[in-house]
Amino acid sequence: DVKVTQSSRYLVKRTGEKVFLECVQDMDHENMFWYRQDPGLGLRLIYFSYDVKMKEKGDIPEGYSVSREKKERFSLILESASTNQTSMYLCAASFTGSHTVSYEQYFGPGTRLTVT
Amino acid sequence: AQSVTQLDSQVPVFEEAPVELRCNYSSSVSVYLFWYVQYPNQGLQLLLKYLSGSTLVKGINGFEAEFNKSQTSFHLRKPSVHISDTAEYFCAVSVWSNYQLIWGAGTKLIIKP
């Protein structure tokens, strides 16, 4: 089974701090995703990456950046945390083969970030 | 543009009763369809998926879903729910132009004892 891990389950940061959320997957999957989840809004895509050093903006990239220096690791960066970024952050990975694409995404346990 | 609608934000049901969670999608092309479950304070895990073939798909924990192309629906069902099924359920649709999924807003399944 694919294992996706996130660096913290719970995180409390102050307004204005720079925040790093780390995600690591162990199955050599090409695609990685960062979502935020808020009650009643479902999952909203922040950024995704389909290869090392490649990134694409999702639906709500403002206030966030990402880094993918190695295939297994995808980092989400909050440049200057604000209270409206208090949320659950979920990382996911999916596979792209040479002849097939699996849209199935494998998720980490999530990081609940509180910005005070 | 593709979209996914989960018609109910919450579904309360008595233990051992049947349940149906509704999902409708809009797309002009063929899609892959997914149901995920999220237990409290956890990430999402795949319940079942429709890629092709039989329109009745069976998943884990006794859940099944039926793909109805004419009604663009993919409703999730379970004949008898248990307290352990308390969770939030998400429907998702593939996006052909990239590797993304489009997500519904989620349905909370509330099991009443």
mmCIF file of C-alpha atoms in Angstrom, chain B:
data_model
loop_
_atom_site.group_PDB
_atom_site.id
_atom_site.type_symbol
_atom_site.label_atom_id
_atom_site.label_comp_id
_atom_site.label_asym_id
_atom_site.label_seq_id
_atom_site.Cartn_x
_atom_site.Cartn_y
_atom_site.Cartn_z
ATOM 1 C CA ALA B 1 -16.397 22.527 -16.740
ATOM 2 C CA GLN B 2 -16.853 19.461 -14.617
ATOM 3 C CA SER B 3 -18.536 19.621 -11.244
ATOM 4 C CA VAL B 4 -19.711 17.283 -8.511
ATOM 5 C CA THR B 5 -22.791 17.784 -6.358
ATOM 6 C CA GLN B 6 -23.456 15.888 -3.174
ATOM 7 C CA LEU B 7 -27.043 16.652 -2.495
ATOM 8 C CA ASP B 8 -27.052 16.150 1.260
ATOM 9 C CA SER B 9 -24.615 17.736 3.687
ATOM 10 C CA GLN B 10 -25.759 15.399 6.476
ATOM 11 C CA VAL B 11 -27.636 12.114 6.481
ATOM 12 C CA PRO B 12 -28.893 10.799 9.833
ATOM 13 C CA VAL B 13 -29.885 7.151 9.879
ATOM 14 C CA PHE B 14 -30.615 4.554 12.522
ATOM 15 C CA GLU B 15 -28.143 1.768 13.126
ATOM 16 C CA GLU B 16 -28.830 -1.319 10.964
ATOM 17 C CA ALA B 17 -30.971 0.702 8.563
ATOM 18 C CA PRO B 18 -30.048 1.090 4.872
ATOM 19 C CA VAL B 19 -28.514 4.306 3.596
ATOM 20 C CA GLU B 20 -27.988 6.039 0.272
ATOM 21 C CA LEU B 21 -25.621 8.967 -0.190
ATOM 22 C CA ARG B 22 -26.259 10.836 -3.401
ATOM 23 C CA CYS B 23 -23.720 12.140 -5.889
ATOM 24 C CA ASN B 24 -24.363 13.804 -9.238
ATOM 25 C CA TYR B 25 -21.742 15.054 -11.633
ATOM 26 C CA SER B 26 -21.615 17.121 -14.781
ATOM 27 C CA SER B 27 -19.203 16.311 -17.574
ATOM 28 C CA SER B 28 -19.231 16.301 -21.354
ATOM 29 C CA VAL B 29 -16.709 13.454 -21.515
ATOM 30 C CA SER B 30 -16.313 10.036 -19.981
ATOM 31 C CA VAL B 31 -15.186 10.090 -16.395
ATOM 32 C CA TYR B 32 -13.812 7.949 -13.652
ATOM 33 C CA LEU B 33 -15.759 8.149 -10.392
ATOM 34 C CA PHE B 34 -14.680 7.675 -6.807
ATOM 35 C CA TRP B 35 -16.071 7.554 -3.299
ATOM 36 C CA TYR B 36 -13.758 8.288 -0.385
ATOM 37 C CA VAL B 37 -14.393 8.090 3.347
ATOM 38 C CA GLN B 38 -12.883 10.258 6.067
ATOM 39 C CA TYR B 39 -13.139 9.086 9.662
ATOM 40 C CA PRO B 40 -12.809 11.761 12.366
ATOM 41 C CA ASN B 41 -9.350 13.357 12.474
ATOM 42 C CA GLN B 42 -7.995 11.186 9.683
ATOM 43 C CA GLY B 43 -7.122 11.520 6.018
ATOM 44 C CA LEU B 44 -9.278 10.206 3.201
ATOM 45 C CA GLN B 45 -9.286 6.586 2.095
ATOM 46 C CA LEU B 46 -10.748 5.061 -1.019
ATOM 47 C CA LEU B 47 -14.060 3.241 -0.600
ATOM 48 C CA LEU B 48 -14.625 2.280 -4.229
ATOM 49 C CA LYS B 49 -14.126 3.450 -7.787
ATOM 50 C CA TYR B 50 -15.744 3.142 -11.198
ATOM 51 C CA LEU B 51 -13.383 3.032 -14.177
ATOM 52 C CA SER B 52 -15.322 0.955 -16.726
ATOM 53 C CA GLY B 53 -17.326 -2.248 -17.041
ATOM 54 C CA SER B 54 -20.115 -3.209 -14.668
ATOM 55 C CA THR B 55 -22.046 -0.209 -13.449
ATOM 56 C CA LEU B 56 -22.461 -1.733 -9.978
ATOM 57 C CA VAL B 57 -19.251 -1.351 -8.049
ATOM 58 C CA LYS B 58 -18.535 -2.995 -4.724
ATOM 59 C CA GLY B 59 -16.168 -1.461 -2.225
ATOM 60 C CA ILE B 60 -14.822 -1.963 1.254
ATOM 61 C CA ASN B 61 -16.897 -2.205 4.435
ATOM 62 C CA GLY B 62 -20.014 -3.448 2.594
ATOM 63 C CA PHE B 63 -20.550 -0.306 0.510
ATOM 64 C CA GLU B 64 -21.520 -0.325 -3.136
ATOM 65 C CA ALA B 65 -22.286 2.309 -5.747
ATOM 66 C CA GLU B 66 -24.098 2.366 -9.045
ATOM 67 C CA PHE B 67 -22.968 4.382 -12.028
ATOM 68 C CA ASN B 68 -25.895 5.766 -14.003
ATOM 69 C CA LYS B 69 -24.660 7.485 -17.142
ATOM 70 C CA SER B 70 -28.047 8.799 -18.275
ATOM 71 C CA GLN B 71 -28.674 10.449 -14.911
ATOM 72 C CA THR B 72 -24.990 11.335 -14.384
ATOM 73 C CA SER B 73 -25.162 9.898 -10.906
ATOM 74 C CA PHE B 74 -22.979 7.691 -8.740
ATOM 75 C CA HIS B 75 -24.934 7.065 -5.535
ATOM 76 C CA LEU B 76 -23.380 5.184 -2.632
ATOM 77 C CA ARG B 77 -25.399 2.590 -0.735
ATOM 78 C CA LYS B 78 -25.118 0.252 2.200
ATOM 79 C CA PRO B 79 -27.888 -2.167 3.184
ATOM 80 C CA SER B 80 -27.232 -1.987 6.929
ATOM 81 C CA VAL B 81 -25.103 0.644 8.625
ATOM 82 C CA HIS B 82 -23.104 0.325 11.824
ATOM 83 C CA ILE B 83 -21.954 2.897 14.326
ATOM 84 C CA SER B 84 -18.450 2.502 12.892
ATOM 85 C CA ASP B 85 -19.670 3.950 9.574
ATOM 86 C CA THR B 86 -19.909 7.379 11.188
ATOM 87 C CA ALA B 87 -17.714 9.477 8.909
ATOM 88 C CA GLU B 88 -17.747 12.012 6.125
ATOM 89 C CA TYR B 89 -18.064 10.675 2.591
ATOM 90 C CA PHE B 90 -16.732 12.409 -0.498
ATOM 91 C CA CYS B 91 -17.575 11.815 -4.134
ATOM 92 C CA ALA B 92 -14.957 12.719 -6.769
ATOM 93 C CA VAL B 93 -14.674 12.805 -10.561
ATOM 94 C CA SER B 94 -11.546 12.619 -12.716
ATOM 95 C CA VAL B 95 -10.448 15.525 -14.893
ATOM 96 C CA TRP B 96 -9.218 14.329 -18.279
ATOM 97 C CA SER B 97 -7.004 17.302 -19.035
ATOM 98 C CA ASN B 98 -4.752 16.676 -16.066
ATOM 99 C CA TYR B 99 -4.391 14.344 -13.136
ATOM 100 C CA GLN B 100 -6.782 16.056 -10.812
ATOM 101 C CA LEU B 101 -10.002 15.029 -9.141
ATOM 102 C CA ILE B 102 -12.997 17.300 -8.735
ATOM 103 C CA TRP B 103 -14.514 16.876 -5.281
ATOM 104 C CA GLY B 104 -17.987 17.136 -3.887
ATOM 105 C CA ALA B 105 -18.549 19.079 -0.665
ATOM 106 C CA GLY B 106 -18.965 15.899 1.374
ATOM 107 C CA THR B 107 -21.831 14.187 3.217
ATOM 108 C CA LYS B 108 -21.656 13.481 6.924
ATOM 109 C CA LEU B 109 -23.210 10.151 7.804
ATOM 110 C CA ILE B 110 -24.650 10.265 11.307
ATOM 111 C CA ILE B 111 -25.619 6.942 12.839
ATOM 112 C CA LYS B 112 -28.321 7.082 15.489
ATOM 113 C CA PRO B 113 -28.320 4.247 18.041
#
